[in-house]
């Protein structure tokens, strides 16, 4: 599946429809819930999800959500998968603040 992401605007389009946005939502929900198995499966199948943004969550990344919920093992897992610490949400905050 070819995916284009506009990093600043939260726009995510997957060829053939909005399937990419559904994957982003699954990833973010798994990070909120602390579901490491789901996160790992999604990252193996779609590595780009490590730095995806969810427009419904104010352009927050999976790393931001895992950190916010205190899921330390997921934070480590996402960092090892290439999640970037310096990405900012629409308020200018990173996963660190």
Coordinates of N, CA, C and O in Angstrom, one line a residue:
X1 N 0.8 -1.2 0.0 CA 0.0 0.0 0.0 C 0.9 1.2 0.0 O 1.8 1.4 0.8
X2 N 0.7 2.1 -0.9 CA 1.4 3.3 -1.0 C 0.8 4.4 -0.1 O -0.4 4.6 -0.2
X3 N 1.5 5.0 0.7 CA 1.0 6.0 1.7 C 1.7 7.3 1.5 O 2.9 7.4 1.5
X4 N 1.0 8.4 1.5 CA 1.6 9.7 1.5 C 1.1 10.4 2.8 O 0.0 10.3 3.2
X5 N 2.0 11.0 3.5 CA 1.7 11.7 4.7 C 2.2 13.1 4.7 O 3.3 13.4 4.3
X6 N 1.3 14.1 5.0 CA 1.7 15.5 5.2 C 2.0 15.7 6.7 O 1.1 15.7 7.5
X7 N 3.3 15.8 7.0 CA 3.7 15.8 8.4 C 3.1 16.9 9.2 O 2.8 16.7 10.4
X8 N 2.9 18.1 8.6 CA 2.4 19.2 9.4 C 0.9 19.3 9.6 O 0.4 19.8 10.5
X9 N 0.2 18.8 8.6 CA -1.3 19.0 8.6 C -2.1 17.9 9.1 O -3.3 18.0 9.2
X10 N -1.5 16.7 9.4 CA -2.3 15.6 9.9 C -3.1 14.9 8.8 O -3.9 14.0 9.1
X11 N -2.8 15.2 7.6 CA -3.5 14.6 6.5 C -2.8 13.3 6.1 O -1.6 13.2 6.0
X12 N -3.6 12.3 6.1 CA -3.0 11.0 5.7 C -3.9 10.3 4.7 O -5.1 10.2 4.9
X13 N -3.3 10.0 3.6 CA -4.1 9.4 2.5 C -3.4 8.1 2.1 O -2.2 8.1 1.8
X14 N -4.2 7.0 2.0 CA -3.6 5.8 1.5 C -4.2 5.5 0.2 O -5.4 5.7 0.0
X15 N -3.4 5.1 -0.8 CA -3.9 4.8 -2.1 C -5.1 3.8 -2.0 O -5.1 2.8 -1.3
X16 N -6.2 4.1 -2.6 CA -7.4 3.3 -2.6 C -8.4 3.7 -1.5 O -9.4 3.0 -1.3
X17 N -8.1 4.8 -0.8 CA -9.1 5.2 0.2 C -8.4 5.7 1.4 O -7.2 6.0 1.4
X18 N -9.1 5.8 2.5 CA -8.6 6.4 3.8 C -8.1 5.2 4.7 O -8.1 5.4 5.9
X19 N -7.7 4.1 4.1 CA -7.3 3.0 4.9 C -6.1 3.4 5.8 O -6.0 2.9 6.9
X20 N -5.2 4.2 5.4 CA -4.1 4.7 6.2 C -4.6 5.3 7.5 O -4.0 5.1 8.5
X21 N -5.6 6.1 7.4 CA -6.2 6.8 8.6 C -6.7 5.8 9.6 O -6.6 6.0 10.8
X22 N -7.3 4.7 9.1 CA -7.8 3.6 10.0 C -6.6 3.0 10.7 O -6.7 2.7 11.9
X23 N -5.5 2.7 9.9 CA -4.3 2.1 10.6 C -3.8 3.0 11.6 O -3.3 2.6 12.7
X24 N -3.7 4.3 11.4 CA -3.2 5.3 12.4 C -4.1 5.2 13.6 O -3.6 5.2 14.7
X25 N -5.4 5.2 13.4 CA -6.3 5.1 14.6 C -6.1 3.9 15.4 O -6.0 3.9 16.6
X26 N -5.9 2.7 14.7 CA -5.6 1.5 15.4 C -4.3 1.6 16.2 O -4.3 1.1 17.3
X27 N -3.3 2.2 15.6 CA -2.0 2.3 16.3 C -2.1 3.2 17.5 O -1.7 2.9 18.6
X28 N -2.8 4.4 17.4 CA -2.9 5.3 18.5 C -3.8 4.6 19.6 O -3.4 4.7 20.8
X29 N -4.8 4.0 19.2 CA -5.7 3.3 20.2 C -4.9 2.2 21.0 O -5.0 2.1 22.2
X30 N -4.1 1.5 20.3 CA -3.2 0.5 20.9 C -2.2 1.1 21.9 O -2.0 0.6 23.0
X31 N -1.7 2.3 21.5 CA -0.8 3.0 22.4 C -1.5 3.5 23.6 O -0.9 3.5 24.7
X32 N -2.7 4.0 23.5 CA -3.4 4.5 24.6 C -3.8 3.3 25.6 O -3.7 3.5 26.8
X33 N -4.1 2.2 25.0 CA -4.5 1.0 25.8 C -3.3 0.2 26.4 O -3.5 -0.6 27.2
X34 N -2.1 0.5 25.8 CA -1.0 -0.2 26.3 C -0.9 -1.6 25.7 O -0.3 -2.5 26.3
X35 N -1.4 -1.8 24.5 CA -1.4 -3.1 23.9 C -0.1 -3.3 23.0 O -0.1 -3.0 21.8
X36 N 0.9 -3.8 23.7 CA 2.2 -3.9 23.0 C 2.2 -4.9 21.9 O 2.9 -4.7 20.9
X37 N 1.4 -5.9 22.0 CA 1.3 -6.9 20.9 C 0.7 -6.3 19.6 O 1.2 -6.6 18.5
X38 N -0.3 -5.5 19.8 CA -1.0 -4.9 18.6 C 0.0 -3.9 18.0 O 0.1 -3.8 16.8
X39 N 0.7 -3.1 18.9 CA 1.7 -2.1 18.4 C 2.7 -2.8 17.6 O 3.1 -2.4 16.5
X40 N 3.3 -3.9 18.1 CA 4.3 -4.6 17.4 C 3.8 -5.2 16.0 O 4.5 -5.0 15.0
X41 N 2.7 -5.7 16.0 CA 2.1 -6.2 14.8 C 1.9 -5.1 13.7 O 2.2 -5.3 12.6
X42 N 1.4 -4.0 14.2 CA 1.2 -2.9 13.3 C 2.5 -2.3 12.7 O 2.7 -2.0 11.6
X43 N 3.5 -2.3 13.6 CA 4.8 -1.7 13.2 C 5.5 -2.7 12.2 O 6.2 -2.2 11.3
X44 N 5.4 -4.0 12.4 CA 6.0 -4.9 11.5 C 5.4 -4.8 10.1 O 6.1 -4.8 9.1
X45 N 4.0 -4.7 10.1 CA 3.3 -4.6 8.8 C 3.4 -3.2 8.2 O 3.4 -3.1 6.9
X46 N 3.5 -2.2 9.0 CA 3.5 -0.8 8.5 C 4.4 0.1 9.3 O 4.0 0.8 10.2
X47 N 5.8 0.0 9.0 CA 6.7 0.7 9.8 C 6.5 2.2 9.9 O 6.9 2.8 10.9
X48 N 5.9 2.8 8.9 CA 5.7 4.2 8.9 C 4.7 4.7 10.0 O 4.7 5.9 10.3
X49 N 4.0 3.8 10.6 CA 3.1 4.1 11.7 C 3.9 4.7 12.9 O 3.3 5.3 13.8
X50 N 5.1 4.4 13.1 CA 5.9 4.9 14.2 C 5.9 6.4 14.3 O 5.9 6.9 15.4
X51 N 5.8 7.1 13.1 CA 5.7 8.5 13.1 C 4.5 9.1 12.5 O 4.4 10.3 12.1
X52 N 3.4 8.3 12.5 CA 2.2 8.8 12.0 C 1.5 9.8 12.9 O 1.8 9.8 14.1
X53 N 0.7 10.6 12.4 CA -0.1 11.6 13.2 C -1.6 11.3 13.1 O -2.0 11.0 12.0
X54 N -2.3 11.5 14.2 CA -3.7 11.2 14.2 C -4.4 12.6 14.3 O -4.3 13.2 15.3
X55 N -5.0 13.0 13.2 CA -5.7 14.3 13.2 C -6.8 14.4 14.2 O -7.0 15.5 14.8
X56 N -7.4 13.3 14.5 CA -8.5 13.3 15.5 C -8.0 13.5 16.9 O -8.7 14.0 17.8
X57 N -6.7 13.3 17.1 CA -6.0 13.5 18.4 C -5.0 14.7 18.3 O -4.0 14.7 18.9
X58 N -5.4 15.7 17.5 CA -4.6 17.0 17.4 C -3.2 16.7 16.9 O -2.3 17.3 17.4
X59 N -3.1 15.8 15.9 CA -1.8 15.5 15.3 C -0.8 14.8 16.3 O 0.4 14.9 16.1
X60 N -1.3 14.2 17.3 CA -0.4 13.5 18.2 C 0.0 12.2 17.5 O -0.7 11.6 16.7
X61 N 1.3 11.8 17.9 CA 1.9 10.6 17.3 C 1.6 9.4 18.3 O 1.3 9.7 19.5
X62 N 1.8 8.2 17.9 CA 1.7 7.1 18.8 C 2.7 7.2 20.0 O 2.3 6.9 21.1
X63 N 3.9 7.7 19.8 CA 4.8 8.0 20.8 C 4.3 8.9 21.9 O 4.4 8.7 23.1
X64 N 3.6 10.0 21.4 CA 3.1 11.0 22.3 C 2.0 10.3 23.2 O 1.9 10.6 24.4
X65 N 1.1 9.5 22.6 CA 0.0 8.9 23.3 C 0.6 7.8 24.3 O 0.1 7.8 25.4
X66 N 1.5 7.1 23.9 CA 2.1 6.0 24.8 C 2.8 6.7 26.0 O 2.6 6.3 27.2
X67 N 3.5 7.8 25.7 CA 4.2 8.5 26.8 C 3.1 9.2 27.8 O 3.3 9.1 29.0
X68 N 2.1 9.8 27.2 CA 1.1 10.4 28.0 C 0.4 9.4 28.9 O 0.0 9.8 30.1
X69 N 0.2 8.2 28.4 CA -0.5 7.2 29.2 C 0.5 6.4 30.2 O 0.0 5.6 30.9
X70 N 1.8 6.7 30.1 CA 2.7 6.1 31.0 C 3.2 4.7 30.6 O 3.6 4.0 31.5
X71 N 3.0 4.3 29.4 CA 3.4 3.0 28.9 C 4.8 3.0 28.5 O 5.2 3.1 27.3
X72 N 5.7 2.9 29.5 CA 7.2 2.9 29.3 C 7.7 1.9 28.3 O 8.5 2.2 27.4
X73 N 7.2 0.7 28.3 CA 7.6 -0.3 27.4 C 7.2 0.0 26.0 O 8.0 -0.3 25.0
X74 N 6.1 0.6 25.8 CA 5.6 1.0 24.5 C 6.5 2.1 23.9 O 6.8 2.2 22.8
X75 N 6.8 3.1 24.8 CA 7.7 4.2 24.4 C 9.0 3.6 23.9 O 9.5 4.0 22.8
X76 N 9.6 2.7 24.6 CA 10.8 2.1 24.2 C 10.7 1.4 22.9 O 11.5 1.5 22.0
X77 N 9.6 0.6 22.8 CA 9.3 -0.1 21.5 C 9.2 0.8 20.3 O 9.7 0.5 19.3
X78 N 8.5 1.9 20.5 CA 8.3 2.9 19.4 C 9.6 3.6 19.1 O 9.9 3.8 17.9
X79 N 10.4 3.9 20.1 CA 11.7 4.5 19.8 C 12.6 3.6 19.0 O 13.3 4.0 18.1
X80 N 12.6 2.3 19.4 CA 13.4 1.3 18.7 C 13.0 1.1 17.3 O 13.7 0.8 16.4
X81 N 11.7 1.4 17.0 CA 11.1 1.3 15.7 C 11.3 2.6 14.8 O 10.9 2.6 13.7
X82 N 12.0 3.6 15.4 CA 12.3 4.8 14.7 C 11.4 6.0 15.0 O 11.5 7.0 14.3
X83 N 10.6 5.9 16.0 CA 9.7 7.1 16.4 C 10.6 8.3 16.7 O 11.6 8.1 17.4
X84 N 10.2 9.4 16.2 CA 11.0 10.6 16.4 C 10.5 11.4 17.6 O 9.3 11.7 17.7
X85 N 11.5 11.8 18.4 CA 11.1 12.6 19.6 C 10.8 14.0 19.3 O 10.1 14.7 20.1
X86 N 11.3 14.5 18.2 CA 11.1 16.0 17.9 C 9.9 16.3 17.1 O 9.6 17.5 16.9
X87 N 9.0 15.4 16.8 CA 7.8 15.7 16.1 C 6.8 16.5 17.1 O 6.8 16.1 18.3
X88 N 6.1 17.4 16.5 CA 5.3 18.3 17.4 C 3.8 18.1 16.9 O 3.5 18.0 15.8
X89 N 2.9 18.2 17.9 CA 1.5 18.2 17.6 C 1.1 19.6 17.2 O 1.9 20.5 17.1
X90 N -0.2 19.8 17.0 CA -0.7 21.1 16.6 C -0.5 22.3 17.6 O -0.5 23.4 17.3
X91 N -0.2 21.9 18.8 CA 0.1 22.9 19.9 C 1.6 23.1 20.0 O 2.0 23.9 20.9
X92 N 2.4 22.4 19.2 CA 3.8 22.6 19.3 C 4.5 21.7 20.4 O 5.7 21.9 20.6
X93 N 3.7 20.8 21.0 CA 4.3 19.9 22.0 C 4.9 18.6 21.3 O 4.4 18.2 20.3
X94 N 5.9 18.1 22.0 CA 6.5 16.9 21.6 C 6.1 15.8 22.5 O 5.4 16.0 23.5
X95 N 6.6 14.6 22.4 CA 6.4 13.5 23.3 C 7.0 13.7 24.7 O 6.5 13.2 25.7
X96 N 8.0 14.6 24.7 CA 8.6 14.9 26.0 C 7.9 16.0 26.7 O 7.9 16.1 27.9
X97 N 7.2 16.9 26.0 CA 6.4 17.9 26.6 C 5.4 18.5 25.6 O 5.7 18.8 24.5

